[in-house]
mmCIF file with all atom_site columns, C-alpha atoms in Angstrom:
data_model
loop_
_atom_site.group_PDB
_atom_site.id
_atom_site.type_symbol
_atom_site.label_atom_id
_atom_site.label_alt_id
_atom_site.label_comp_id
_atom_site.label_asym_id
_atom_site.label_entity_id
_atom_site.label_seq_id
_atom_site.pdbx_PDB_ins_code
_atom_site.Cartn_x
_atom_site.Cartn_y
_atom_site.Cartn_z
_atom_site.occupancy
_atom_site.B_iso_or_equiv
_atom_site.pdbx_formal_charge
_atom_site.auth_seq_id
_atom_site.auth_comp_id
_atom_site.auth_asym_id
_atom_site.auth_atom_id
_atom_site.pdbx_PDB_model_num
ATOM 1   C CA . MET A 1 1   ? 150.703 60.793 106.070 1.00 45.00 ? 1   MET A CA 1
ATOM 2   C CA . THR A 1 2   ? 153.715 58.545 105.628 1.00 50.00 ? 2   THR A CA 1
ATOM 3   C CA . PHE A 1 3   ? 156.390 58.060 102.988 1.00 56.00 ? 3   PHE A CA 1
ATOM 4   C CA . SER A 1 4   ? 154.473 55.090 101.486 1.00 60.00 ? 4   SER A CA 1
ATOM 5   C CA . ASP A 1 5   ? 151.299 57.150 100.969 1.00 72.00 ? 5   ASP A CA 1
ATOM 6   C CA . THR A 1 6   ? 152.953 58.890 98.031  1.00 76.00 ? 6   THR A CA 1
ATOM 7   C CA . HIS A 1 7   ? 153.213 55.596 96.055  1.00 82.00 ? 7   HIS A CA 1
ATOM 8   C CA . LEU A 1 8   ? 156.609 56.877 94.888  1.00 85.00 ? 8   LEU A CA 1
ATOM 9   C CA . LYS A 1 9   ? 160.045 55.398 95.422  1.00 87.00 ? 9   LYS A CA 1
ATOM 10  C CA . LEU A 1 10  ? 163.287 57.157 96.296  1.00 90.00 ? 10  LEU A CA 1
ATOM 11  C CA . GLY A 1 11  ? 164.408 59.185 93.271  1.00 92.00 ? 11  GLY A CA 1
ATOM 12  C CA . GLY A 1 12  ? 167.182 61.432 92.045  1.00 94.00 ? 12  GLY A CA 1
ATOM 13  C CA . PHE A 1 13  ? 167.845 65.162 91.768  1.00 95.00 ? 13  PHE A CA 1
ATOM 14  C CA . ALA A 1 14  ? 170.352 67.216 89.727  1.00 96.00 ? 14  ALA A CA 1
ATOM 15  C CA . SER A 1 15  ? 170.555 70.936 89.044  1.00 96.00 ? 15  SER A CA 1
ATOM 16  C CA . LEU A 1 16  ? 172.606 73.874 87.808  1.00 97.00 ? 16  LEU A CA 1
ATOM 17  C CA . SER A 1 17  ? 172.284 77.333 89.307  1.00 97.00 ? 17  SER A CA 1
ATOM 18  C CA . TYR A 1 18  ? 173.865 80.736 88.960  1.00 97.00 ? 18  TYR A CA 1
ATOM 19  C CA . GLN A 1 19  ? 173.448 83.620 91.383  1.00 97.00 ? 19  GLN A CA 1
ATOM 20  C CA . ALA A 1 20  ? 174.873 87.107 91.871  1.00 97.00 ? 20  ALA A CA 1
ATOM 21  C CA . TYR A 1 21  ? 175.080 88.910 95.205  1.00 96.00 ? 21  TYR A CA 1
ATOM 22  C CA . LEU A 1 22  ? 172.805 91.923 95.578  1.00 96.00 ? 22  LEU A CA 1
ATOM 23  C CA . SER A 1 23  ? 174.234 92.780 99.010  1.00 94.00 ? 23  SER A CA 1
ATOM 24  C CA . GLU A 1 24  ? 176.665 91.190 101.501 1.00 92.00 ? 24  GLU A CA 1
ATOM 25  C CA . TYR A 1 25  ? 173.966 88.756 102.626 1.00 92.00 ? 25  TYR A CA 1
ATOM 26  C CA . THR A 1 26  ? 171.615 88.199 99.682  1.00 95.00 ? 26  THR A CA 1
ATOM 27  C CA . ALA A 1 27  ? 171.957 86.723 96.199  1.00 96.00 ? 27  ALA A CA 1
ATOM 28  C CA . LEU A 1 28  ? 169.532 86.374 93.301  1.00 97.00 ? 28  LEU A CA 1
ATOM 29  C CA . GLY A 1 29  ? 169.706 84.119 90.263  1.00 97.00 ? 29  GLY A CA 1
ATOM 30  C CA . GLY A 1 30  ? 168.155 81.108 88.618  1.00 97.00 ? 30  GLY A CA 1
ATOM 31  C CA . GLU A 1 31  ? 168.161 77.325 88.808  1.00 97.00 ? 31  GLU A CA 1
ATOM 32  C CA . LEU A 1 32  ? 167.385 74.593 86.293  1.00 97.00 ? 32  LEU A CA 1
ATOM 33  C CA . ALA A 1 33  ? 166.822 71.134 87.779  1.00 96.00 ? 33  ALA A CA 1
ATOM 34  C CA . TYR A 1 34  ? 165.863 67.594 86.824  1.00 96.00 ? 34  TYR A CA 1
ATOM 35  C CA . VAL A 1 35  ? 164.054 65.377 89.318  1.00 94.00 ? 35  VAL A CA 1
ATOM 36  C CA . PHE A 1 36  ? 162.852 61.822 88.829  1.00 93.00 ? 36  PHE A CA 1
ATOM 37  C CA . ASN A 1 37  ? 160.937 59.263 90.889  1.00 91.00 ? 37  ASN A CA 1
ATOM 38  C CA . TYR A 1 38  ? 159.535 55.885 89.947  1.00 90.00 ? 38  TYR A CA 1
ATOM 39  C CA . SER A 1 39  ? 156.083 54.992 91.205  1.00 87.00 ? 39  SER A CA 1
ATOM 40  C CA . ASN A 1 40  ? 155.399 51.671 92.931  1.00 86.00 ? 40  ASN A CA 1
ATOM 41  C CA . SER A 1 41  ? 153.865 50.476 89.640  1.00 87.00 ? 41  SER A CA 1
ATOM 42  C CA . GLY A 1 42  ? 157.129 51.241 87.799  1.00 87.00 ? 42  GLY A CA 1
ATOM 43  C CA . LEU A 1 43  ? 156.015 54.392 85.954  1.00 91.00 ? 43  LEU A CA 1
ATOM 44  C CA . LEU A 1 44  ? 158.407 57.319 85.753  1.00 92.00 ? 44  LEU A CA 1
ATOM 45  C CA . LEU A 1 45  ? 157.575 60.739 87.194  1.00 90.00 ? 45  LEU A CA 1
ATOM 46  C CA . THR A 1 46  ? 159.877 63.497 85.951  1.00 93.00 ? 46  THR A CA 1
ATOM 47  C CA . THR A 1 47  ? 159.880 67.081 87.153  1.00 93.00 ? 47  THR A CA 1
ATOM 48  C CA . VAL A 1 48  ? 161.910 69.816 85.460  1.00 96.00 ? 48  VAL A CA 1
ATOM 49  C CA . PRO A 1 49  ? 161.714 72.984 87.561  1.00 96.00 ? 49  PRO A CA 1
ATOM 50  C CA . ILE A 1 50  ? 162.849 76.329 86.121  1.00 97.00 ? 50  ILE A CA 1
ATOM 51  C CA . THR A 1 51  ? 163.005 78.792 88.971  1.00 97.00 ? 51  THR A CA 1
ATOM 52  C CA . ALA A 1 52  ? 164.237 82.115 90.229  1.00 98.00 ? 52  ALA A CA 1
ATOM 53  C CA . LYS A 1 53  ? 166.445 81.505 93.279  1.00 97.00 ? 53  LYS A CA 1
ATOM 54  C CA . PHE A 1 54  ? 166.797 83.942 96.163  1.00 97.00 ? 54  PHE A CA 1
ATOM 55  C CA . THR A 1 55  ? 169.458 83.119 98.760  1.00 96.00 ? 55  THR A CA 1
ATOM 56  C CA . TYR A 1 56  ? 170.161 84.607 102.169 1.00 93.00 ? 56  TYR A CA 1
ATOM 57  C CA . VAL A 1 57  ? 173.584 83.804 103.669 1.00 92.00 ? 57  VAL A CA 1
ATOM 58  C CA . PRO A 1 58  ? 173.487 84.684 107.382 1.00 88.00 ? 58  PRO A CA 1
ATOM 59  C CA . VAL A 1 59  ? 176.677 82.744 108.180 1.00 87.00 ? 59  VAL A CA 1
ATOM 60  C CA . GLN A 1 60  ? 179.746 83.459 106.016 1.00 89.00 ? 60  GLN A CA 1
ATOM 61  C CA . THR A 1 61  ? 183.227 83.126 107.398 1.00 86.00 ? 61  THR A CA 1
ATOM 62  C CA . GLY A 1 62  ? 185.030 82.723 104.074 1.00 87.00 ? 62  GLY A CA 1
ATOM 63  C CA . LYS A 1 63  ? 185.610 79.032 104.793 1.00 89.00 ? 63  LYS A CA 1
ATOM 64  C CA . PHE A 1 64  ? 182.130 78.094 105.967 1.00 90.00 ? 64  PHE A CA 1
ATOM 65  C CA . ASP A 1 65  ? 178.708 79.338 104.798 1.00 90.00 ? 65  ASP A CA 1
ATOM 66  C CA . ILE A 1 66  ? 175.147 78.566 105.785 1.00 90.00 ? 66  ILE A CA 1
ATOM 67  C CA . ALA A 1 67  ? 172.630 79.590 103.122 1.00 93.00 ? 67  ALA A CA 1
ATOM 68  C CA . LEU A 1 68  ? 168.837 79.651 103.098 1.00 92.00 ? 68  LEU A CA 1
ATOM 69  C CA . SER A 1 69  ? 167.304 79.594 99.609  1.00 95.00 ? 69  SER A CA 1
ATOM 70  C CA . LEU A 1 70  ? 163.825 80.184 98.259  1.00 96.00 ? 70  LEU A CA 1
ATOM 71  C CA . ASN A 1 71  ? 163.036 79.029 94.702  1.00 97.00 ? 71  ASN A CA 1
ATOM 72  C CA . LEU A 1 72  ? 159.909 80.154 92.901  1.00 97.00 ? 72  LEU A CA 1
ATOM 73  C CA . GLY A 1 73  ? 158.894 79.271 89.357  1.00 97.00 ? 73  GLY A CA 1
ATOM 74  C CA . GLY A 1 74  ? 157.322 76.566 87.277  1.00 96.00 ? 74  GLY A CA 1
ATOM 75  C CA . ALA A 1 75  ? 157.972 72.899 86.595  1.00 95.00 ? 75  ALA A CA 1
ATOM 76  C CA . PHE A 1 76  ? 157.383 70.704 83.560  1.00 94.00 ? 76  PHE A CA 1
ATOM 77  C CA . ILE A 1 77  ? 155.930 67.496 84.997  1.00 92.00 ? 77  ILE A CA 1
ATOM 78  C CA . ARG A 1 78  ? 155.521 64.247 83.100  1.00 92.00 ? 78  ARG A CA 1
ATOM 79  C CA . TYR A 1 79  ? 153.983 61.058 84.442  1.00 87.00 ? 79  TYR A CA 1
ATOM 80  C CA . ASN A 1 80  ? 153.250 58.169 82.069  1.00 82.00 ? 80  ASN A CA 1
ATOM 81  C CA . GLU A 1 81  ? 151.436 59.891 79.152  1.00 82.00 ? 81  GLU A CA 1
ATOM 82  C CA . GLY A 1 82  ? 150.360 62.926 81.184  1.00 83.00 ? 82  GLY A CA 1
ATOM 83  C CA . LYS A 1 83  ? 152.099 66.309 80.957  1.00 88.00 ? 83  LYS A CA 1
ATOM 84  C CA . TYR A 1 84  ? 151.520 69.367 83.102  1.00 87.00 ? 84  TYR A CA 1
ATOM 85  C CA . PHE A 1 85  ? 153.214 72.722 83.712  1.00 92.00 ? 85  PHE A CA 1
ATOM 86  C CA . ALA A 1 86  ? 152.878 73.361 87.435  1.00 91.00 ? 86  ALA A CA 1
ATOM 87  C CA . PRO A 1 87  ? 153.766 76.123 89.853  1.00 94.00 ? 87  PRO A CA 1
ATOM 88  C CA . PHE A 1 88  ? 156.827 75.169 91.873  1.00 95.00 ? 88  PHE A CA 1
ATOM 89  C CA . ALA A 1 89  ? 158.360 76.410 95.134  1.00 96.00 ? 89  ALA A CA 1
ATOM 90  C CA . SER A 1 90  ? 161.170 75.180 97.331  1.00 94.00 ? 90  SER A CA 1
ATOM 91  C CA . LEU A 1 91  ? 162.904 76.177 100.556 1.00 93.00 ? 91  LEU A CA 1
ATOM 92  C CA . THR A 1 92  ? 166.366 74.764 101.212 1.00 93.00 ? 92  THR A CA 1
ATOM 93  C CA . LEU A 1 93  ? 169.189 75.006 103.731 1.00 92.00 ? 93  LEU A CA 1
ATOM 94  C CA . THR A 1 94  ? 172.830 74.598 102.638 1.00 93.00 ? 94  THR A CA 1
ATOM 95  C CA . PRO A 1 95  ? 175.858 74.428 104.907 1.00 92.00 ? 95  PRO A CA 1
ATOM 96  C CA . SER A 1 96  ? 178.991 74.628 102.711 1.00 94.00 ? 96  SER A CA 1
ATOM 97  C CA . PHE A 1 97  ? 182.705 74.293 103.339 1.00 94.00 ? 97  PHE A CA 1
ATOM 98  C CA . PHE A 1 98  ? 185.045 76.142 100.941 1.00 94.00 ? 98  PHE A CA 1
ATOM 99  C CA . PHE A 1 99  ? 188.219 74.112 100.615 1.00 93.00 ? 99  PHE A CA 1
ATOM 100 C CA . THR A 1 100 ? 189.851 76.730 98.361  1.00 94.00 ? 100 THR A CA 1
ATOM 101 C CA . GLU A 1 101 ? 189.192 80.421 97.805  1.00 92.00 ? 101 GLU A CA 1
ATOM 102 C CA . ASN A 1 102 ? 186.775 79.588 94.958  1.00 94.00 ? 102 ASN A CA 1
ATOM 103 C CA . TRP A 1 103 ? 185.585 76.001 95.366  1.00 96.00 ? 103 TRP A CA 1
ATOM 104 C CA . GLY A 1 104 ? 183.188 74.738 98.021  1.00 96.00 ? 104 GLY A CA 1
ATOM 105 C CA . LEU A 1 105 ? 181.257 71.596 98.835  1.00 96.00 ? 105 LEU A CA 1
ATOM 106 C CA . GLY A 1 106 ? 177.999 71.538 100.753 1.00 95.00 ? 106 GLY A CA 1
ATOM 107 C CA . VAL A 1 107 ? 174.939 69.504 101.595 1.00 94.00 ? 107 VAL A CA 1
ATOM 108 C CA . GLU A 1 108 ? 171.627 70.975 100.533 1.00 93.00 ? 108 GLU A CA 1
ATOM 109 C CA . THR A 1 109 ? 168.255 69.816 101.780 1.00 91.00 ? 109 THR A CA 1
ATOM 110 C CA . GLY A 1 110 ? 164.754 71.176 102.152 1.00 91.00 ? 110 GLY A CA 1
ATOM 111 C CA . LEU A 1 111 ? 161.251 70.850 100.767 1.00 91.00 ? 111 LEU A CA 1
ATOM 112 C CA . MET A 1 112 ? 160.055 71.247 97.170  1.00 93.00 ? 112 MET A CA 1
ATOM 113 C CA . VAL A 1 113 ? 156.340 71.613 96.480  1.00 92.00 ? 113 VAL A CA 1
ATOM 114 C CA . THR A 1 114 ? 154.489 71.310 93.175  1.00 91.00 ? 114 THR A CA 1
ATOM 115 C CA . SER A 1 115 ? 150.769 71.278 92.531  1.00 87.00 ? 115 SER A CA 1
ATOM 116 C CA . GLU A 1 116 ? 148.238 70.457 89.866  1.00 80.00 ? 116 GLU A CA 1
ATOM 117 C CA . PHE A 1 117 ? 145.018 72.454 89.791  1.00 79.00 ? 117 PHE A CA 1
ATOM 118 C CA . TYR A 1 118 ? 141.872 71.250 88.034  1.00 76.00 ? 118 TYR A CA 1
ATOM 119 C CA . GLY A 1 119 ? 138.791 73.435 88.358  1.00 73.00 ? 119 GLY A CA 1
ATOM 120 C CA . LYS A 1 120 ? 135.159 72.482 88.028  1.00 72.00 ? 120 LYS A CA 1
ATOM 121 C CA . ASN A 1 121 ? 135.217 73.353 84.331  1.00 73.00 ? 121 ASN A CA 1
ATOM 122 C CA . SER A 1 122 ? 138.259 71.208 83.557  1.00 71.00 ? 122 SER A CA 1
ATOM 123 C CA . ASN A 1 123 ? 137.667 68.716 80.738  1.00 69.00 ? 123 ASN A CA 1
ATOM 124 C CA . LYS A 1 124 ? 139.863 66.240 82.621  1.00 69.00 ? 124 LYS A CA 1
ATOM 125 C CA . ASN A 1 125 ? 138.215 64.241 85.371  1.00 67.00 ? 125 ASN A CA 1
ATOM 126 C CA . LEU A 1 126 ? 141.137 64.591 87.763  1.00 71.00 ? 126 LEU A CA 1
ATOM 127 C CA . ALA A 1 127 ? 141.579 65.728 91.364  1.00 73.00 ? 127 ALA A CA 1
ATOM 128 C CA . SER A 1 128 ? 143.847 68.656 92.184  1.00 79.00 ? 128 SER A CA 1
ATOM 129 C CA . ALA A 1 129 ? 146.933 67.705 94.146  1.00 80.00 ? 129 ALA A CA 1
ATOM 130 C CA . PHE A 1 130 ? 149.938 68.950 96.088  1.00 84.00 ? 130 PHE A CA 1
ATOM 131 C CA . CYS A 1 131 ? 153.180 66.992 95.929  1.00 87.00 ? 131 CYS A CA 1
ATOM 132 C CA . GLY A 1 132 ? 156.085 67.473 98.338  1.00 89.00 ? 132 GLY A CA 1
ATOM 133 C CA . LEU A 1 133 ? 159.582 66.173 97.624  1.00 90.00 ? 133 LEU A CA 1
ATOM 134 C CA . MET A 1 134 ? 162.641 66.377 99.872  1.00 91.00 ? 134 MET A CA 1
ATOM 135 C CA . PRO A 1 135 ? 165.986 66.407 98.019  1.00 93.00 ? 135 PRO A CA 1
ATOM 136 C CA . VAL A 1 136 ? 169.231 65.690 99.831  1.00 94.00 ? 136 VAL A CA 1
ATOM 137 C CA . THR A 1 137 ? 172.093 66.703 97.573  1.00 95.00 ? 137 THR A CA 1
ATOM 138 C CA . LEU A 1 138 ? 175.791 67.386 97.470  1.00 96.00 ? 138 LEU A CA 1
ATOM 139 C CA . THR A 1 139 ? 176.402 70.899 96.160  1.00 96.00 ? 139 THR A CA 1
ATOM 140 C CA . LEU A 1 140 ? 179.632 71.852 94.427  1.00 97.00 ? 140 LEU A CA 1
ATOM 141 C CA . SER A 1 141 ? 180.032 75.637 94.195  1.00 96.00 ? 141 SER A CA 1
ATOM 142 C CA . TYR A 1 142 ? 182.398 77.933 92.356  1.00 96.00 ? 142 TYR A CA 1
ATOM 143 C CA . ARG A 1 143 ? 182.433 81.556 93.562  1.00 94.00 ? 143 ARG A CA 1
ATOM 144 C CA . HIS A 1 144 ? 184.275 84.587 92.271  1.00 90.00 ? 144 HIS A CA 1
ATOM 145 C CA . MET B 2 1   ? 155.072 64.677 117.665 1.00 69.00 ? 1   MET B CA 1
ATOM 146 C CA . LYS B 2 2   ? 154.699 66.172 114.150 1.00 69.00 ? 2   LYS B CA 1
ATOM 147 C CA . LYS B 2 3   ? 154.090 69.635 115.671 1.00 77.00 ? 3   LYS B CA 1
ATOM 148 C CA . THR B 2 4   ? 157.202 69.311 117.861 1.00 81.00 ? 4   THR B CA 1
ATOM 149 C CA . ILE B 2 5   ? 159.388 68.428 114.846 1.00 78.00 ? 5   ILE B CA 1
ATOM 150 C CA . ILE B 2 6   ? 158.000 71.338 112.792 1.00 79.00 ? 6   ILE B CA 1
ATOM 151 C CA . MET B 2 7   ? 158.439 73.754 115.746 1.00 84.00 ? 7   MET B CA 1
ATOM 152 C CA . GLY B 2 8   ? 162.022 72.517 116.203 1.00 83.00 ? 8   GLY B CA 1
ATOM 153 C CA . LEU B 2 9   ? 162.832 73.050 112.521 1.00 82.00 ? 9   LEU B CA 1
ATOM 154 C CA . VAL B 2 10  ? 161.285 76.532 112.574 1.00 84.00 ? 10  VAL B CA 1
ATOM 155 C CA . MET B 2 11  ? 163.368 77.413 115.677 1.00 82.00 ? 11  MET B CA 1
ATOM 156 C CA . ILE B 2 12  ? 166.565 76.205 113.951 1.00 82.00 ? 12  ILE B CA 1
ATOM 157 C CA . LEU B 2 13  ? 165.751 78.306 110.852 1.00 79.00 ? 13  LEU B CA 1
ATOM 158 C CA . ILE B 2 14  ? 165.068 81.393 113.012 1.00 81.00 ? 14  ILE B CA 1
ATOM 159 C CA . LEU B 2 15  ? 168.348 80.883 114.913 1.00 78.00 ? 15  LEU B CA 1
ATOM 160 C CA . ILE B 2 16  ? 170.331 80.552 111.662 1.00 76.00 ? 16  ILE B CA 1
ATOM 161 C CA . ALA B 2 17  ? 168.597 83.582 110.139 1.00 75.00 ? 17  ALA B CA 1
ATOM 162 C CA . ALA B 2 18  ? 169.402 85.627 113.276 1.00 75.00 ? 18  ALA B CA 1
ATOM 163 C CA . MET B 2 19  ? 173.103 84.725 113.323 1.00 73.00 ? 19  MET B CA 1
ATOM 164 C CA . PRO B 2 20  ? 174.329 88.002 111.744 1.00 70.00 ? 20  PRO B CA 1
ATOM 165 C CA . ILE B 2 21  ? 173.106 89.743 114.933 1.00 67.00 ? 21  ILE B CA 1
ATOM 166 C CA . PHE B 2 22  ? 175.714 87.802 116.940 1.00 64.00 ? 22  PHE B CA 1
ATOM 167 C CA . ALA B 2 23  ? 178.527 87.441 114.401 1.00 66.00 ? 23  ALA B CA 1
ATOM 168 C CA . ARG B 2 24  ? 178.673 90.263 111.909 1.00 66.00 ? 24  ARG B CA 1
ATOM 169 C CA . SER B 2 25  ? 181.508 88.990 109.742 1.00 76.00 ? 25  SER B CA 1
ATOM 170 C CA . THR B 2 26  ? 180.818 89.164 106.014 1.00 85.00 ? 26  THR B CA 1
ATOM 171 C CA . TYR B 2 27  ? 182.763 87.650 103.156 1.00 90.00 ? 27  TYR B CA 1
ATOM 172 C CA . TYR B 2 28  ? 180.740 88.509 100.051 1.00 93.00 ? 28  TYR B CA 1
ATOM 173 C CA . PHE B 2 29  ? 180.376 91.805 98.247  1.00 93.00 ? 29  PHE B CA 1
ATOM 174 C CA . PRO B 2 30  ? 177.568 92.931 95.930  1.00 94.00 ? 30  PRO B CA 1
ATOM 175 C CA . GLY B 2 31  ? 178.413 91.707 92.430  1.00 93.00 ? 31  GLY B CA 1
ATOM 176 C CA . ASP B 2 32  ? 180.110 88.491 93.569  1.00 95.00 ? 32  ASP B CA 1
ATOM 177 C CA . SER B 2 33  ? 178.656 85.436 91.876  1.00 96.00 ? 33  SER B CA 1
ATOM 178 C CA . VAL B 2 34  ? 178.271 81.725 92.583  1.00 96.00 ? 34  VAL B CA 1
ATOM 179 C CA . PHE B 2 35  ? 177.823 78.854 90.141  1.00 97.00 ? 35  PHE B CA 1
ATOM 180 C CA . SER B 2 36  ? 176.570 75.590 91.664  1.00 97.00 ? 36  SER B CA 1
ATOM 181 C CA . ILE B 2 37  ? 176.032 72.011 90.577  1.00 97.00 ? 37  ILE B CA 1
ATOM 182 C CA . ARG B 2 38  ? 173.832 69.812 92.791  1.00 95.00 ? 38  ARG B CA 1
ATOM 183 C CA . ALA B 2 39  ? 173.215 66.088 92.628  1.00 97.00 ? 39  ALA B CA 1
ATOM 184 C CA . GLY B 2 40  ? 171.686 63.648 95.052  1.00 96.00 ? 40  GLY B CA 1
ATOM 185 C CA . VAL B 2 41  ? 168.627 61.719 96.097  1.00 95.00 ? 41  VAL B CA 1
ATOM 186 C CA . ASP B 2 42  ? 165.021 62.788 96.289  1.00 92.00 ? 42  ASP B CA 1
ATOM 187 C CA . PHE B 2 43  ? 162.665 61.530 99.002  1.00 90.00 ? 43  PHE B CA 1
ATOM 188 C CA . PRO B 2 44  ? 158.943 61.660 98.221  1.00 89.00 ? 44  PRO B CA 1
ATOM 189 C CA . ALA B 2 45  ? 157.501 63.468 101.262 1.00 85.00 ? 45  ALA B CA 1
ATOM 190 C CA . PHE B 2 46  ? 153.757 63.740 100.673 1.00 82.00 ? 46  PHE B CA 1
ATOM 191 C CA . ILE B 2 47  ? 150.970 63.885 98.100  1.00 81.00 ? 47  ILE B CA 1
ATOM 192 C CA . SER B 2 48  ? 147.624 65.314 99.057  1.00 79.00 ? 48  SER B CA 1
ATOM 193 C CA . PHE B 2 49  ? 144.541 65.276 96.828  1.00 77.00 ? 49  PHE B CA 1
ATOM 194 C CA . TYR B 2 50  ? 141.571 67.563 97.311  1.00 74.00 ? 50  TYR B CA 1
#
């Protein structure tokens, strides 16, 4: 399976998240994102995931953090005239450098997976599918 | 080749997750909070139909 098999072009990703620390190493919160990709035929695929976000921060020096995050939730997907609410999961890794006590900048990347399920009794004649997207983002964080 | 890349990534994740065993410094306290804004590009990785 190669990049071109998806019939999608390079897209964009933006999100807002808020998390509170449950312990020294773990944080729990939520994330709202907007993802878009154009298909090779020029149609727009948009994905709006609303997820719970669990983060584990094994490396934290005060200046430098490495965080592993798991997002679980659902995503509103729209492609051409079709709409679907799909289960959504993502696993990301974020090294961050805090240039002040409160403000940090990091690079976040990982894998996001969505799926569409159509059973035998579905009135739509469509195949079920899994879609994997890999965001590479700059992450600006404010902590307090 | 694909298996080697996946195994390598899994090893890196395990090493990062195990880091507190070697360096037990902590910065955060329960109740601290973080607000984040992310923006960037999105690579389509795979689509599989079944």
